[in-house]
PDB file of C-alpha atoms in Angstrom:
ATOM      1  CA  MET Z   1       0.239  33.219   2.746  1.00 88.00           C
ATOM      2  CA  ALA Z   2      -1.828  30.176   3.618  1.00 94.00           C
ATOM      3  CA  VAL Z   3      -0.204  26.992   4.888  1.00 94.00           C
ATOM      4  CA  VAL Z   4      -1.526  23.495   4.380  1.00 93.00           C
ATOM      5  CA  THR Z   5      -0.347  20.652   6.609  1.00 93.00           C
ATOM      6  CA  LEU Z   6      -0.845  16.920   6.237  1.00 92.00           C
ATOM      7  CA  LEU Z   7      -0.482  14.766   9.384  1.00 92.00           C
ATOM      8  CA  SER Z   8      -0.388  11.028   9.090  1.00 90.00           C
ATOM      9  CA  ASP Z   9       0.067   8.210  11.619  1.00 89.00           C
ATOM     10  CA  PHE Z  10       1.770   5.083  10.278  1.00 91.00           C
ATOM     11  CA  ILE Z  11       1.585   1.421  11.241  1.00 89.00           C
ATOM     12  CA  ASP Z  12       5.070   1.486  12.664  1.00 90.00           C
ATOM     13  CA  GLY Z  13       3.866   3.867  15.405  1.00 88.00           C
ATOM     14  CA  THR Z  14       5.461   6.984  13.913  1.00 89.00           C
ATOM     15  CA  SER Z  15       3.774  10.210  12.690  1.00 90.00           C
ATOM     16  CA  MET Z  16       4.811  12.613  10.025  1.00 91.00           C
ATOM     17  CA  ALA Z  17       3.547  16.105   9.272  1.00 91.00           C
ATOM     18  CA  LEU Z  18       4.410  17.874   6.076  1.00 90.00           C
ATOM     19  CA  ALA Z  19       3.480  21.513   5.425  1.00 91.00           C
ATOM     20  CA  GLU Z  20       3.685  23.775   2.393  1.00 91.00           C
ATOM     21  CA  ASP Z  21       2.719  27.307   1.515  1.00 92.00           C
ATOM     22  CA  THR Z  22      -0.179  27.787  -0.867  1.00 92.00           C
ATOM     23  CA  ASP Z  23      -1.963  30.608  -2.678  1.00 92.00           C
ATOM     24  CA  ALA Z  24      -5.289  28.630  -2.411  1.00 91.00           C
ATOM     25  CA  ALA Z  25      -8.090  30.548  -0.831  1.00 92.00           C
ATOM     26  CA  ASP Z  26      -9.371  27.626   1.246  1.00 91.00           C
ATOM     27  CA  LEU Z  27      -8.912  23.885   1.858  1.00 90.00           C
ATOM     28  CA  ASN Z  28     -11.338  22.910  -0.912  1.00 88.00           C
ATOM     29  CA  ALA Z  29      -9.478  25.007  -3.462  1.00 89.00           C
ATOM     30  CA  PHE Z  30      -6.138  23.486  -2.392  1.00 87.00           C
ATOM     31  CA  MET Z  31      -7.444  19.883  -2.564  1.00 83.00           C
ATOM     32  CA  THR Z  32      -9.093  20.506  -5.945  1.00 83.00           C
ATOM     33  CA  ALA Z  33      -5.945  22.007  -7.516  1.00 84.00           C
ATOM     34  CA  ASN Z  34      -3.304  19.871  -5.811  1.00 77.00           C
ATOM     35  CA  GLN Z  35      -4.915  16.509  -5.170  1.00 68.00           C
ATOM     36  CA  GLY Z  36      -2.386  14.034  -3.826  1.00 78.00           C
ATOM     37  CA  ARG Z  37       0.685  16.261  -3.974  1.00 82.00           C
ATOM     38  CA  LEU Z  38       1.284  16.455  -0.235  1.00 84.00           C
ATOM     39  CA  TRP Z  39       0.656  12.737   0.178  1.00 85.00           C
ATOM     40  CA  ALA Z  40       3.097  11.989  -2.650  1.00 87.00           C
ATOM     41  CA  SER Z  41       5.732  14.168  -0.868  1.00 88.00           C
ATOM     42  CA  VAL Z  42       5.158  12.315   2.370  1.00 89.00           C
ATOM     43  CA  GLN Z  43       5.601   8.952   0.679  1.00 89.00           C
ATOM     44  CA  GLN Z  44       8.759  10.053  -1.096  1.00 91.00           C
ATOM     45  CA  ARG Z  45      10.391  11.315   2.167  1.00 91.00           C
ATOM     46  CA  ARG Z  46       9.474   8.202   4.053  1.00 91.00           C
ATOM     47  CA  GLN Z  47      10.823   5.921   1.309  1.00 92.00           C
ATOM     48  CA  GLN Z  48      14.091   7.889   1.286  1.00 92.00           C
ATOM     49  CA  ARG Z  49      14.342   7.165   5.040  1.00 92.00           C
ATOM     50  CA  HIS Z  50      13.375   3.480   4.550  1.00 92.00           C
ATOM     51  CA  GLN Z  51      10.200   3.922   6.541  1.00 93.00           C
ATOM     52  CA  THR Z  52       6.790   2.416   5.896  1.00 91.00           C
ATOM     53  CA  ILE Z  53       4.212   4.354   3.866  1.00 90.00           C
ATOM     54  CA  VAL Z  54       1.318   2.319   5.236  1.00 89.00           C
ATOM     55  CA  ARG Z  55      -0.917   4.567   7.326  1.00 88.00           C
ATOM     56  CA  ARG Z  56      -3.182   3.736  10.273  1.00 85.00           C
ATOM     57  CA  GLY Z  57      -6.336   5.029   8.660  1.00 81.00           C
ATOM     58  CA  PRO Z  58      -6.817   8.390   7.012  1.00 84.00           C
ATOM     59  CA  GLY Z  59      -4.537  11.242   7.707  1.00 88.00           C
ATOM     60  CA  THR Z  60      -5.608  14.809   8.654  1.00 91.00           C
ATOM     61  CA  VAL Z  61      -5.212  17.995   6.605  1.00 92.00           C
ATOM     62  CA  TYR Z  62      -5.009  21.374   8.350  1.00 95.00           C
ATOM     63  CA  PHE Z  63      -5.496  24.574   6.264  1.00 95.00           C
ATOM     64  CA  ALA Z  64      -4.355  27.763   7.948  1.00 96.00           C
ATOM     65  CA  ALA Z  65      -5.209  30.981   5.990  1.00 95.00           C
ATOM     66  CA  ASP Z  66      -2.258  32.956   7.564  1.00 95.00           C
ATOM     67  CA  ALA Z  67       0.901  32.683   9.585  1.00 94.00           C
ATOM     68  CA  ALA Z  68      -0.936  33.061  12.943  1.00 95.00           C
ATOM     69  CA  GLY Z  69      -3.191  30.053  12.046  1.00 96.00           C
ATOM     70  CA  ALA Z  70      -0.149  28.068  10.915  1.00 96.00           C
ATOM     71  CA  ALA Z  71       1.542  28.754  14.265  1.00 96.00           C
ATOM     72  CA  THR Z  72      -1.457  27.272  16.031  1.00 96.00           C
ATOM     73  CA  VAL Z  73      -1.218  24.097  13.923  1.00 96.00           C
ATOM     74  CA  GLU Z  74       2.537  23.817  14.681  1.00 95.00           C
ATOM     75  CA  ARG Z  75       1.793  24.239  18.411  1.00 95.00           C
ATOM     76  CA  TYR Z  76      -0.855  21.486  18.184  1.00 95.00           C
ATOM     77  CA  LEU Z  77       1.507  19.141  16.405  1.00 93.00           C
ATOM     78  CA  ASN Z  78       4.168  19.671  19.054  1.00 93.00           C
ATOM     79  CA  SER Z  79       1.809  19.051  21.991  1.00 92.00           C
ATOM     80  CA  GLU Z  80       1.417  15.786  23.880  1.00 89.00           C
ATOM     81  CA  THR Z  81      -1.718  13.820  23.038  1.00 85.00           C
ATOM     82  CA  GLY Z  82      -4.394  14.185  25.700  1.00 89.00           C
ATOM     83  CA  SER Z  83      -2.622  17.072  27.486  1.00 92.00           C
ATOM     84  CA  ALA Z  84      -4.071  20.374  28.562  1.00 94.00           C
ATOM     85  CA  GLU Z  85      -1.618  21.964  26.098  1.00 94.00           C
ATOM     86  CA  GLU Z  86      -3.195  19.940  23.287  1.00 93.00           C
ATOM     87  CA  ALA Z  87      -6.713  21.061  24.266  1.00 94.00           C
ATOM     88  CA  ALA Z  88      -5.557  24.694  24.315  1.00 96.00           C
ATOM     89  CA  ALA Z  89      -3.969  24.241  20.889  1.00 95.00           C
ATOM     90  CA  ILE Z  90      -7.159  22.786  19.433  1.00 95.00           C
ATOM     91  CA  GLN Z  91      -9.162  25.747  20.756  1.00 96.00           C
ATOM     92  CA  ALA Z  92      -6.511  28.144  19.359  1.00 97.00           C
ATOM     93  CA  MET Z  93      -6.815  26.453  15.916  1.00 96.00           C
ATOM     94  CA  GLN Z  94     -10.590  26.737  16.024  1.00 95.00           C
ATOM     95  CA  ALA Z  95     -10.383  30.423  17.014  1.00 97.00           C
ATOM     96  CA  ALA Z  96      -7.872  31.066  14.189  1.00 96.00           C
ATOM     97  CA  GLY Z  97     -10.287  29.511  11.677  1.00 96.00           C
ATOM     98  CA  VAL Z  98      -7.971  26.598  10.744  1.00 96.00           C
ATOM     99  CA  GLU Z  99      -9.897  24.183   8.461  1.00 94.00           C
ATOM    100  CA  ILE Z 100      -9.503  20.498   9.377  1.00 93.00           C
ATOM    101  CA  ALA Z 101     -10.487  17.529   7.236  1.00 88.00           C
ATOM    102  CA  PRO Z 102      -9.658  13.822   6.898  1.00 84.00           C
ATOM    103  CA  HIS Z 103      -7.201  12.951   4.165  1.00 81.00           C
ATOM    104  CA  VAL Z 104      -7.663   9.637   2.347  1.00 75.00           C
ATOM    105  CA  GLY Z 105      -4.936   8.415   0.088  1.00 68.00           C
ATOM    106  CA  ALA Z 106      -6.162   4.851  -0.740  1.00 67.00           C
ATOM    107  CA  ASP Z 107      -9.380   2.982  -1.284  1.00 66.00           C
ATOM    108  CA  ARG Z 108      -9.019   1.042   1.942  1.00 61.00           C
ATOM    109  CA  GLU Z 109      -8.562   4.314   3.888  1.00 59.00           C
ATOM    110  CA  ARG Z 110     -11.708   5.739   2.245  1.00 62.00           C
ATOM    111  CA  ASP Z 111     -13.598   2.558   3.108  1.00 65.00           C
ATOM    112  CA  ALA Z 112     -12.423   2.715   6.752  1.00 59.00           C
ATOM    113  CA  LEU Z 113     -13.452   6.402   6.951  1.00 58.00           C
ATOM    114  CA  ILE Z 114     -16.849   5.932   5.455  1.00 63.00           C
ATOM    115  CA  ASN Z 115     -17.667   2.702   7.306  1.00 67.00           C
ATOM    116  CA  GLY Z 116     -16.119   3.813  10.579  1.00 60.00           C
ATOM    117  CA  ARG Z 117     -13.745   0.798  10.701  1.00 57.00           C
ATOM    118  CA  LEU Z 118     -10.566   2.599  11.801  1.00 52.00           C
ATOM    119  CA  ARG Z 119      -7.984   0.375  13.494  1.00 53.00           C
ATOM    120  CA  GLY Z 120      -7.105   1.227  17.066  1.00 54.00           C
ATOM    121  CA  LEU Z 121      -5.028   4.323  16.780  1.00 46.00           C
ATOM    122  CA  THR Z 122      -2.194   4.746  19.327  1.00 48.00           C
ATOM    123  CA  ALA Z 123      -1.363   7.955  20.984  1.00 48.00           C
ATOM    124  CA  GLN Z 124       0.129  10.352  18.429  1.00 48.00           C
ATOM    125  CA  ALA Z 125       3.888  10.211  18.456  1.00 42.00           C
ATOM    126  CA  LYS Z 126       5.777  13.518  18.168  1.00 45.00           C
ATOM    127  CA  ALA Z 127       5.319  14.657  14.590  1.00 45.00           C
ATOM    128  CA  GLU Z 128       8.494  14.483  12.528  1.00 48.00           C
ATOM    129  CA  GLY Z 129       9.306  16.069   9.200  1.00 49.00           C
ATOM    130  CA  PHE Z 130       7.351  19.267   9.816  1.00 45.00           C
ATOM    131  CA  GLY Z 131       8.296  21.951   7.425  1.00 41.00           C
TER     132      GLY Z 131
END
């Protein structure tokens, strides 16, 4: 079964990754059928924990067609930014055919993505909330 993961960096310096199983054939099919569902789940979990829901620019969606691909995404999320382990995880995701796309959840994020005006992103914190 395919797994789709949404990774978002927030203005408080934290990151959150949320994954769910899907029957969708590819990323486009998932986003067409379930637009906004993952982002709504992230917002709900962060509000329950009294954390900000304001992101530092668009998030990233990873679509893994099988369990092996999903394992490469999880390995990537658990790697230190800029490390050799991260570079190897990115290559493993590419080899596994993981689809990667920006995720915009608000008009200002869409504007930042289209016009290239992303705020300075800090090094990715260890992803929390995976699963």
